[in-house]
Tab-separated table of C-alpha atoms in Angstrom:
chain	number	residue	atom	x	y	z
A	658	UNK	CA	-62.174	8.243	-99.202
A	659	UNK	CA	-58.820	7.785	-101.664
A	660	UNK	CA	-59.287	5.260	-103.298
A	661	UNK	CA	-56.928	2.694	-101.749
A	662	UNK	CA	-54.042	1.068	-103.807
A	663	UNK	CA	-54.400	-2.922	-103.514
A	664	UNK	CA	-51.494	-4.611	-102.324
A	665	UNK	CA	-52.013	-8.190	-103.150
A	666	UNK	CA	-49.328	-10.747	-101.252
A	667	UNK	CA	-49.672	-9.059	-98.092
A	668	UNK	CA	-50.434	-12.508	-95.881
A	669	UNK	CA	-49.656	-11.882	-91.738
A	670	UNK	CA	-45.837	-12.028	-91.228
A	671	UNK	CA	-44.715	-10.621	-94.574
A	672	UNK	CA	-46.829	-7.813	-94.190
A	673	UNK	CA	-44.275	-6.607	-91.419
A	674	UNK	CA	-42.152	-6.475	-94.380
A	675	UNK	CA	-44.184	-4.746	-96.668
A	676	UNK	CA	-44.501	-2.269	-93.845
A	677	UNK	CA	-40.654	-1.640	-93.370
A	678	UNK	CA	-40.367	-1.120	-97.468
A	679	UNK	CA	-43.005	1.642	-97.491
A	680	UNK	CA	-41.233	2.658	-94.347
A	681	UNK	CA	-38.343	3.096	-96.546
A	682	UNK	CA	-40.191	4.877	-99.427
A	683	UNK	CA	-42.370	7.214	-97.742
A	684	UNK	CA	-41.469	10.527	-95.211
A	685	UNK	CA	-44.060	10.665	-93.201
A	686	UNK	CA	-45.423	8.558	-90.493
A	687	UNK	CA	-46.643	5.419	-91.470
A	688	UNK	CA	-50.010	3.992	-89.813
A	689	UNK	CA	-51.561	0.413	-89.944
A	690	UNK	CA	-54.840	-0.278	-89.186
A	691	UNK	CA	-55.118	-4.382	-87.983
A	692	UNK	CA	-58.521	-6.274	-87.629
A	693	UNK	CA	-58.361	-6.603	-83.726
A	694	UNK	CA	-55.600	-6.177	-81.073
A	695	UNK	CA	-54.179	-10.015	-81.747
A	696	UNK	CA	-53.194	-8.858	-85.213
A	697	UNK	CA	-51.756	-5.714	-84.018
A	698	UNK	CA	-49.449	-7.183	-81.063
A	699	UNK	CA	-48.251	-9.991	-83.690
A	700	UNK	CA	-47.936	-7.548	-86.065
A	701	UNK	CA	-45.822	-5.271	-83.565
A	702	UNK	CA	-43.569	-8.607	-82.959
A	703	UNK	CA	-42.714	-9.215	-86.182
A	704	UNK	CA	-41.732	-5.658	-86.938
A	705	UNK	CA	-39.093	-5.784	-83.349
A	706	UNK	CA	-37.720	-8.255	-85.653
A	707	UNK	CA	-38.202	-6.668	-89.060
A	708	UNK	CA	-37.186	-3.040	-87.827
A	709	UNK	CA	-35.089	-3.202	-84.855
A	710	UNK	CA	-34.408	0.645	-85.551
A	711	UNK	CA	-37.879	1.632	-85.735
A	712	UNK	CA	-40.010	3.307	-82.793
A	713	UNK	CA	-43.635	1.018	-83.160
A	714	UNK	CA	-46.171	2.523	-81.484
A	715	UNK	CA	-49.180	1.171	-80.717
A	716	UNK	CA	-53.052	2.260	-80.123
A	717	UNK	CA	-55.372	-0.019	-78.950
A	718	UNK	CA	-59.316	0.201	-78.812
A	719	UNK	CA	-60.912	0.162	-75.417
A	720	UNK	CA	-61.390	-3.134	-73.815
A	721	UNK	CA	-64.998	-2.976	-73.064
A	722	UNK	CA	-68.162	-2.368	-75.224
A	723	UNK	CA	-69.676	0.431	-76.357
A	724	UNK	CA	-71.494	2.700	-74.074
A	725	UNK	CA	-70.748	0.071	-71.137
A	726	UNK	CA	-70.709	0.594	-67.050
A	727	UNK	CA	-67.259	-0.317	-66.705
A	728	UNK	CA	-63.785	1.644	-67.296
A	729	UNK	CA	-60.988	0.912	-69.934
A	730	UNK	CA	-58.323	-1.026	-68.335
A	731	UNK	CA	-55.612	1.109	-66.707
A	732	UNK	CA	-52.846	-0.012	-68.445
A	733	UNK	CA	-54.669	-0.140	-71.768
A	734	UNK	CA	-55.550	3.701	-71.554
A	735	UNK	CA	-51.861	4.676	-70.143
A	736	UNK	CA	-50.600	3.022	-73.661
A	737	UNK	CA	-53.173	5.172	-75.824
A	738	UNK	CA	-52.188	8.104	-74.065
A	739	UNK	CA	-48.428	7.653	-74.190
A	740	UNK	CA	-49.026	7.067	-78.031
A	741	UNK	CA	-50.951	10.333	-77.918
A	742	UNK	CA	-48.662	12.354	-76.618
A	743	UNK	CA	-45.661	10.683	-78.032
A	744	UNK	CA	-46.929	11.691	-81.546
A	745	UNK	CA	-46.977	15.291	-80.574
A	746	UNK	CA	-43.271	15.218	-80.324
A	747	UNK	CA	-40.524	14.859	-82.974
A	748	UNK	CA	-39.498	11.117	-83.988
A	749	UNK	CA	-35.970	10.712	-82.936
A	750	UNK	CA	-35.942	7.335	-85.773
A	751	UNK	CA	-38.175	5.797	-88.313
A	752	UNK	CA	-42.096	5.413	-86.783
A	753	UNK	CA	-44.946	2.888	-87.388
A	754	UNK	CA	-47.782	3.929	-85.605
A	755	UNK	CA	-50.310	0.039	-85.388
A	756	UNK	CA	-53.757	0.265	-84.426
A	757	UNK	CA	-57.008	-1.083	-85.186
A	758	UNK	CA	-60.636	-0.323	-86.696
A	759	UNK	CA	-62.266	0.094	-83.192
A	760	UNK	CA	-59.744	2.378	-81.833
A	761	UNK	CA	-59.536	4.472	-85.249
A	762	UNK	CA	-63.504	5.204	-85.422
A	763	UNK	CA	-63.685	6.558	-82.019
A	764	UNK	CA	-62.664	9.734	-81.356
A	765	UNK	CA	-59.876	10.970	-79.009
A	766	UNK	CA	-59.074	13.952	-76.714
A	767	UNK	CA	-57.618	16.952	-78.804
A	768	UNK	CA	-54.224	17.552	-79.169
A	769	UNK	CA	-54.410	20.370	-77.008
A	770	UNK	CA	-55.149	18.196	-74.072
A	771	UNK	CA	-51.966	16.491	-73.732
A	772	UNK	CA	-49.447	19.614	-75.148
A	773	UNK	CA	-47.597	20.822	-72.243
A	774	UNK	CA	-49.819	18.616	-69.707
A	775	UNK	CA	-46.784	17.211	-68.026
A	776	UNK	CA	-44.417	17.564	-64.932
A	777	UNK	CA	-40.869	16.775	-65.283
A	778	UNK	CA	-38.801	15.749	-62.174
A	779	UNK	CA	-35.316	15.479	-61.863
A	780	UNK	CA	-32.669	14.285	-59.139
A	781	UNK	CA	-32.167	17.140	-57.028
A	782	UNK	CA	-35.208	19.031	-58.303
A	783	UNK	CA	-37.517	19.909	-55.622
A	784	UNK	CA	-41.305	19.209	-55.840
A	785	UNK	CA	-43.762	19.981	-53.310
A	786	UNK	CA	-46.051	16.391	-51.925
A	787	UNK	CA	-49.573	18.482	-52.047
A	788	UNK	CA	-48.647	19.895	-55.584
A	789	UNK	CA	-47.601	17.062	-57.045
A	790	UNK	CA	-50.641	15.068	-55.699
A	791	UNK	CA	-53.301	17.630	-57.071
A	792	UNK	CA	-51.340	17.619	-60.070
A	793	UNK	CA	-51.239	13.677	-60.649
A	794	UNK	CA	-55.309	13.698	-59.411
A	795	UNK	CA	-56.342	16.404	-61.950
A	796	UNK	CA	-54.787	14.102	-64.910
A	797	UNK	CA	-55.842	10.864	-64.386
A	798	UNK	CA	-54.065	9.115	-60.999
A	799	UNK	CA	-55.639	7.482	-58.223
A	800	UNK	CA	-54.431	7.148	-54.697
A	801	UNK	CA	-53.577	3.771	-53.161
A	802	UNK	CA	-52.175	2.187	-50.249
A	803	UNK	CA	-50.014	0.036	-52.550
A	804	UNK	CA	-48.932	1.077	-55.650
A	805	UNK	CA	-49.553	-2.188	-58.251
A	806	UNK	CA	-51.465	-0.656	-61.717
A	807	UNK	CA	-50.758	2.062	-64.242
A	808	UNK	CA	-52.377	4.949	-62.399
A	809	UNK	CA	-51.893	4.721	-59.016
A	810	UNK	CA	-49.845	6.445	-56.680
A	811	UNK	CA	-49.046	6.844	-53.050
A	812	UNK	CA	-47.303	9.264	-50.537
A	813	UNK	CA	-45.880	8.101	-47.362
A	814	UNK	CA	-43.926	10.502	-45.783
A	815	UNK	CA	-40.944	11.700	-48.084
A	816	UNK	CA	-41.557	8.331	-49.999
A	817	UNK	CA	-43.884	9.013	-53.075
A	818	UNK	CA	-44.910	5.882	-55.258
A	819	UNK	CA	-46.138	6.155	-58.463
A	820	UNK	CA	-47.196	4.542	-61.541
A	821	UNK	CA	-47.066	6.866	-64.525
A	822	UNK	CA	-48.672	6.485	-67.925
A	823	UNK	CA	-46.050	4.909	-70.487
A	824	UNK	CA	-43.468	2.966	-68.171
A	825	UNK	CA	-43.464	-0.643	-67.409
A	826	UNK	CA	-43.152	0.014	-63.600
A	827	UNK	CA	-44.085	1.928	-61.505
A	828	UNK	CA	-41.328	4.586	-60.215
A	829	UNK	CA	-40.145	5.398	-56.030
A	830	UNK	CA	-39.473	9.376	-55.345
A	831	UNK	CA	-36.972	9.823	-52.348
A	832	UNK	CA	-37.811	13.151	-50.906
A	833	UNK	CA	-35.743	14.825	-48.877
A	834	UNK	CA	-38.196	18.022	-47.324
A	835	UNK	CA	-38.915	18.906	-50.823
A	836	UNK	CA	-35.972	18.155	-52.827
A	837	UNK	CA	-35.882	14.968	-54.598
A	838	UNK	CA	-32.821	12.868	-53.398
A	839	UNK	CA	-33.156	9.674	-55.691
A	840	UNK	CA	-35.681	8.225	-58.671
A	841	UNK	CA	-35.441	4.545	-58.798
A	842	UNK	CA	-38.186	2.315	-60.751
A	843	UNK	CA	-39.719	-0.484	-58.205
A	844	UNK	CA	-41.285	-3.841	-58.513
A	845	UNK	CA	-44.828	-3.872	-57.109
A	846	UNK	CA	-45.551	-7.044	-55.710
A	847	UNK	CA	-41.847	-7.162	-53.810
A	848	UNK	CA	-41.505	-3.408	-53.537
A	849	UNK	CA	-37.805	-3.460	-53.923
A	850	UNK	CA	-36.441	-1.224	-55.606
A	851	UNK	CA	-34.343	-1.831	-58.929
A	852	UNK	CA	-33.451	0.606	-61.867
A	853	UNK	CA	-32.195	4.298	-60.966
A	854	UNK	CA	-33.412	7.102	-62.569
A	855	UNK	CA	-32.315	10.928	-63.624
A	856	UNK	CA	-35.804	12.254	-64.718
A	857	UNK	CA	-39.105	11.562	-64.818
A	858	UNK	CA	-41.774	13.068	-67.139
A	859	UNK	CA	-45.514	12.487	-65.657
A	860	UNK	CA	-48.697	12.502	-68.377
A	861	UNK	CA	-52.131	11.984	-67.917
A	862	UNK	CA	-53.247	8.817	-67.084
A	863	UNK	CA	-56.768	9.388	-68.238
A	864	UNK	CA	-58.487	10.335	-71.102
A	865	UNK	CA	-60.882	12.140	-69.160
A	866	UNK	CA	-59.618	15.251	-67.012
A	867	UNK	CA	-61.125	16.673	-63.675
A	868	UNK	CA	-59.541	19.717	-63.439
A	869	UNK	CA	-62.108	22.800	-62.459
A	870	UNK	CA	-62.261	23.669	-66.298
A	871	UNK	CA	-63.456	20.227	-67.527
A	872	UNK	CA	-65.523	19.839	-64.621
A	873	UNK	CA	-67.443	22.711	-65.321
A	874	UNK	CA	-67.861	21.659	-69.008
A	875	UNK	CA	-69.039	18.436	-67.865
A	876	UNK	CA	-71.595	19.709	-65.647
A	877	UNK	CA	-73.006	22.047	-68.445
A	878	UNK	CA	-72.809	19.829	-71.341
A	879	UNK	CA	-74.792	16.757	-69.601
A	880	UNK	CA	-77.588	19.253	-68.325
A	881	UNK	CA	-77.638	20.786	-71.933
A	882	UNK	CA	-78.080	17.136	-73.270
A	883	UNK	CA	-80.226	15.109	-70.733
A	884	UNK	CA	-81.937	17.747	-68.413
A	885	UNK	CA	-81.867	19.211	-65.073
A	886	UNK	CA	-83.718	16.063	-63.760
A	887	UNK	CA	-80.612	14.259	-64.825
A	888	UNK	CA	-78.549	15.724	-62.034
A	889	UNK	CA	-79.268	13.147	-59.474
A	890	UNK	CA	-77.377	10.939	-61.823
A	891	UNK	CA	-74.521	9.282	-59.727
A	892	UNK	CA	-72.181	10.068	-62.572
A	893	UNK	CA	-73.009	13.632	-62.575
A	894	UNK	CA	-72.623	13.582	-58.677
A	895	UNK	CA	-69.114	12.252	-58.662
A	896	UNK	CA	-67.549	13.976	-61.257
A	897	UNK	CA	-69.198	17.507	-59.656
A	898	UNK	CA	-67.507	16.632	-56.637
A	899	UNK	CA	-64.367	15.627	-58.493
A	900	UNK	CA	-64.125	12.412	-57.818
A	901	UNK	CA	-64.015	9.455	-60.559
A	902	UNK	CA	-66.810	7.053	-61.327
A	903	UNK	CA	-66.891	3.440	-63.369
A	904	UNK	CA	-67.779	3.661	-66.692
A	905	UNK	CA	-67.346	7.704	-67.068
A	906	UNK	CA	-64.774	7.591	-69.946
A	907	UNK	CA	-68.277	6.955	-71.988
A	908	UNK	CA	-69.185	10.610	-71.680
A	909	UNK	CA	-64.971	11.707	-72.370
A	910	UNK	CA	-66.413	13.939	-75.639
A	911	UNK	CA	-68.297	16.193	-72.724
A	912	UNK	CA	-64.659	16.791	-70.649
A	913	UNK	CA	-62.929	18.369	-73.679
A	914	UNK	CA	-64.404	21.459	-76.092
A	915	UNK	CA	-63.882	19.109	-78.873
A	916	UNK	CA	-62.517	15.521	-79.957
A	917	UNK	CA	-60.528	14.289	-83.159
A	918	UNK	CA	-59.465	11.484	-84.257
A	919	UNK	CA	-55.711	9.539	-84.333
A	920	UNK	CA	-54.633	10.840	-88.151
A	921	UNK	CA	-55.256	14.675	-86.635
A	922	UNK	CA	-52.420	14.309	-84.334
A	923	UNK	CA	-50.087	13.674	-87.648
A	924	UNK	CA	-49.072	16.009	-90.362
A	925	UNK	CA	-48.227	13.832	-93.122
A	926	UNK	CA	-48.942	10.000	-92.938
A	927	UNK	CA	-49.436	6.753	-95.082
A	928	UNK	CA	-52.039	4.484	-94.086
A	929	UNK	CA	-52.499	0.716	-95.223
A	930	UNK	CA	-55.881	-1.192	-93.990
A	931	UNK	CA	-55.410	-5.011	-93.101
A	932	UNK	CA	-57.397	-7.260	-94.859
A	933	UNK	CA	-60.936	-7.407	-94.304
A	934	UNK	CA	-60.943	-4.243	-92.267
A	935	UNK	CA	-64.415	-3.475	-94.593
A	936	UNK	CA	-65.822	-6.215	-92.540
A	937	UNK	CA	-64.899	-5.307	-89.342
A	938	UNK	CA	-65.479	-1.717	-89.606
A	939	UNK	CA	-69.069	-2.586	-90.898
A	940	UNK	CA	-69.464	-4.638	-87.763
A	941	UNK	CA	-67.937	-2.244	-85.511
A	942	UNK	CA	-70.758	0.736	-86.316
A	943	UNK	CA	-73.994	-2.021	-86.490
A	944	UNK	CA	-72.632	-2.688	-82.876
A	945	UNK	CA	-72.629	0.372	-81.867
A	946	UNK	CA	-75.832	1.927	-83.224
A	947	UNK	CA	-77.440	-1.270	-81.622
A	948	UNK	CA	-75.869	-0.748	-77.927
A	949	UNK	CA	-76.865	3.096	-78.556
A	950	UNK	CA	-80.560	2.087	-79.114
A	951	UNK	CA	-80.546	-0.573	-76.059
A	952	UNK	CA	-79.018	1.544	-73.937
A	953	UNK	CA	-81.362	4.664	-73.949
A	954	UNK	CA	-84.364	2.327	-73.387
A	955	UNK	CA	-86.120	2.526	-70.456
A	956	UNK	CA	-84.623	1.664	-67.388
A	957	UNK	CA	-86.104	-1.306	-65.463
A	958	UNK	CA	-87.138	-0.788	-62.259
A	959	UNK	CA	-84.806	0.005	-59.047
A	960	UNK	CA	-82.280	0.523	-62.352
A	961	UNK	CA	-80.346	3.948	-62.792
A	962	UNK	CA	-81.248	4.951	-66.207
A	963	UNK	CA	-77.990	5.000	-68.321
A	964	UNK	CA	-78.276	8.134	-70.763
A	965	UNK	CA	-75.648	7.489	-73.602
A	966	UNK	CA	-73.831	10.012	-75.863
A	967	UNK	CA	-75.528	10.353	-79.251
A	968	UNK	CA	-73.169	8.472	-81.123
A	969	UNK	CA	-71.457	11.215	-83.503
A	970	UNK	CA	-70.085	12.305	-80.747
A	971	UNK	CA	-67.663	9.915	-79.611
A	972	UNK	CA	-67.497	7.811	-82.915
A	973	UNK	CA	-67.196	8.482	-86.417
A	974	UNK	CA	-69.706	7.439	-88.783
A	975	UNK	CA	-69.246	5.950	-92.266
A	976	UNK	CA	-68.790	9.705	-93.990
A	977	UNK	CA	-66.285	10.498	-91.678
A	978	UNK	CA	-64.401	7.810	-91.367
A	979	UNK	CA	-64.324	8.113	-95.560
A	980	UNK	CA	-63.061	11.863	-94.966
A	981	UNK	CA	-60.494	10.870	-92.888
A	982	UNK	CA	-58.550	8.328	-94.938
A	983	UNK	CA	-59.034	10.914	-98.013
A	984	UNK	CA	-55.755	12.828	-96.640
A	985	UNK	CA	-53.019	10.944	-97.735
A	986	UNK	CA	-51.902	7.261	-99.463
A	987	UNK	CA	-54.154	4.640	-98.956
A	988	UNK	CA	-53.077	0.730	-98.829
A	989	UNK	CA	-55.387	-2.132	-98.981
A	990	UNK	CA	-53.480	-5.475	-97.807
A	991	UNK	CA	-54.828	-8.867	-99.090
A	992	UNK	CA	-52.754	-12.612	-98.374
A	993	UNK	CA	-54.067	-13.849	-101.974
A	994	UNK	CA	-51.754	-13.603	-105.096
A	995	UNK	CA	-52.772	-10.656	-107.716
A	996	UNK	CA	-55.431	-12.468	-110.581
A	997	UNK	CA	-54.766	-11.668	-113.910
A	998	UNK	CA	-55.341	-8.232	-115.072
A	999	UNK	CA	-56.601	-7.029	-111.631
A	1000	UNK	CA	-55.514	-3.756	-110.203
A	1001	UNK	CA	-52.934	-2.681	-107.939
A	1002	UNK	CA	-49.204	-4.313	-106.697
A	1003	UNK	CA	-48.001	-7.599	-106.000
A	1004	UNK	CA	-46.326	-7.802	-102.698
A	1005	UNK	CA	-44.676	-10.639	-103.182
A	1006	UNK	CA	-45.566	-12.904	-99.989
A	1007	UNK	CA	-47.900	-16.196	-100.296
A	1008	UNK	CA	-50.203	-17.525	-97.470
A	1009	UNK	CA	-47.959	-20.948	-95.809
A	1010	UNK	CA	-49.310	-23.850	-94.266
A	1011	UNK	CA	-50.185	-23.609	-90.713
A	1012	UNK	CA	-49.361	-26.027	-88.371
A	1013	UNK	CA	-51.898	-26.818	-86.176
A	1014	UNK	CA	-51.239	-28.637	-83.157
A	1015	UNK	CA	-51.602	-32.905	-84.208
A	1016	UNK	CA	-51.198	-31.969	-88.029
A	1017	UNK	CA	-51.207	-29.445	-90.681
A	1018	UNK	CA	-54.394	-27.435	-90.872
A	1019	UNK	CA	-54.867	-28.737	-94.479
A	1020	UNK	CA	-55.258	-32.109	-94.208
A	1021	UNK	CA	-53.199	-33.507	-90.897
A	1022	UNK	CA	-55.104	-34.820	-88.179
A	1023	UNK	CA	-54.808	-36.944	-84.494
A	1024	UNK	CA	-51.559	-39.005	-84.936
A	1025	UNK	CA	-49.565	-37.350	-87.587
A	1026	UNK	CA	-46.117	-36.161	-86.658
A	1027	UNK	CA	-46.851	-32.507	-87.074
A	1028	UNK	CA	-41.981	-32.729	-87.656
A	1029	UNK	CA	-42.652	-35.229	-89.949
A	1030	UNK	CA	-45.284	-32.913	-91.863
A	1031	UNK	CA	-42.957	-29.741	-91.814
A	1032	UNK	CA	-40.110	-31.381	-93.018
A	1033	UNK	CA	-41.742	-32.169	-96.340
A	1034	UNK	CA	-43.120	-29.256	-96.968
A	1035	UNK	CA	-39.624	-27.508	-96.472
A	1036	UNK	CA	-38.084	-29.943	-98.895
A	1037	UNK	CA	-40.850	-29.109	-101.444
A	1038	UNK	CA	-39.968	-25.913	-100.728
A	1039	UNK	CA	-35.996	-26.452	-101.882
């Protein structure tokens, strides 16, 4: 790994700052890795502040733990993938691309899986229901009665709902035999509809595909790994049939004919690490080399046997994640002032007070006027 250039004076809130000056300074894209997801979204406020002009896009780490039975949340992976495939095209203004240490040691579908995998509609384009359905199913969608969550959609006649990866509702097709009469985004719980629309670009919604390629991949790749006897596997079952399961985004690495990882999708970037990301990332591959070993115990009884991924292949390890901060500047953040003769840059912000509620968290407590306490601070302040 680079070796990274210390930043003292980064504390949360001025390191928004810090990020729009090396925003400023450097061509490329510039990518922050936060602790967790709380850091990131406060992060991503103060930059709307910060950076009006910018374009801050944001990755997020699964929502569940590491070889787990359950599924990402819907509208968790349709952000990922919009990131994905957003970086594949060229920024229109200045980009800061925030995520975090889980979702930057796992890997991610190749590039390749997301170039070109897209179907534009326009007002008075014509699309054809069955097409656009196996199209939609293939990448990701779901069919509902209702349309109410990221991934969903619904045909009714020349009505076709859906809710594509990226947008922040869900979008009503009026169909007219086979030409699209009007686009218009919709609010799911009253179903009326509000915004109109020219165009419409839909993405994958999943990470893992089930076209006839991938699911032939699949099939081979889990018998190469766990057997024939492994067949009967319910997984195994659905997918073969084409059809999605809970907790199958576990196995993504054996959909695609190879994974990378966030930094491949950019040509030129700058990367600064939040502080104690060291700690975190430490934590983050303990975790997941224990879950690996619990998981491919032995099954209890009446219990389908979970077979998980050997590990390298959907997260990095330590060498590799090393490798892949070695391609470009490296930032270290800290919130403490630079000591004396240390090395690296002063960033100029200092930790505040924080105001807890009943008091300041240095000292206040039950029945101090938390006003009373902020107003002397800001007049040793002036």
């Amino acid at each position: 790994m680079t070796e990274a250039i210390q930043v003292w004076g980064a504390p949360e809130g001025w390191d928004a700052f810090l990020l729009a000056r090396r925003r400023a300074e450097f061509p490329g894209a510039i990518v922050h890795v936060a602790r967790d997801d709380a850091r990131m979204a406060r992060l991503a406020e103060a930059l709307a502040f910060v950076m009006p002009e910018a374009e801050v896009l944001r990755f997020p780490a699964w929502d569940c733990l590491p070889y787990d039975r359950v599924s990402p949340n819907p509208a968790l992976i349709s952000e990922r993938i919009a990131t994905l495939a957003r970086l594949l095209e060229k920024p229109d203004r200045p980009r800061i691309i925030l995520t975090t240490v889980n979702a930057l040691v796992q890997r991610v579908p190749p590039r390749s899986a997301f170039a070109g995998a897209s179907m534009d509609l326009r007002v008075n384009g014509t699309v054809q229901p069955e097409k656009l359905a196996q199209f939609v199913e293939s990448h990701g969608y779901g069919r509902a009665g209702t349309v109410m969550e990221p991934g969903e959609y619904a045909i009714r006649g020349g009505i076709i709902d859906i809710f594509p990866a990226g947008e922040a509702d869900p979008v009503r097709l009026d169909l007219f035999g086979d030409t699209i009469e009007s686009i218009r985004t919709f609010d799911p719980t009253t179903q009326r509809s509000a915004e109109k629309r020219q165009r419409l670009s839909l993405r994958p919604v999943s990470e893992v595909p089930l076209d006839k390629e991938s699911i032939a991949r699949f099939r081979t790749g889990w018998r190469d790994l766990f057997g024939q006897a492994a067949a009967e596997d319910p997984i195994y079952h659905s997918v073969s049939e084409g059809r999605r399961h809970p907790g199958m985004e576990h196995w993504v690495p054996l959909f695609h004919p190879t994974m990378e990882n966030l930094l491949d999708y950019l040509s030129e970037a700058s990367v600064s690490l939040d502080h104690q990301v060291e700690e975190v990332l430490k934590a983050r591959l303990e975790m997941i080399a224990d879950h690996f070993e619990s998981r491919r115990g032995v099954a209890r009884d009446g219990e389908v046997p979970y077979r998980p991924l050997p590990s390298g292949r959907l997260y990095l390890d330590r060498a590799e994640w090393d490798e892949m901060l070695s391609f470009g500047p490296l930032l270290a953040f800290s919130p403490f002032g630079k000591p004396d003769g240390a090395p690296g840059v002063e960033g100029g912000g200092r930790p505040g007070p924080v105001f807890a509620q009943g008091g300041l968290s240095s000292g206040g407590g039950p029945g101090i006027n938390v006003f009373d306490q902020l107003r002397g601070q800001v007049e040793r302040w002036s």
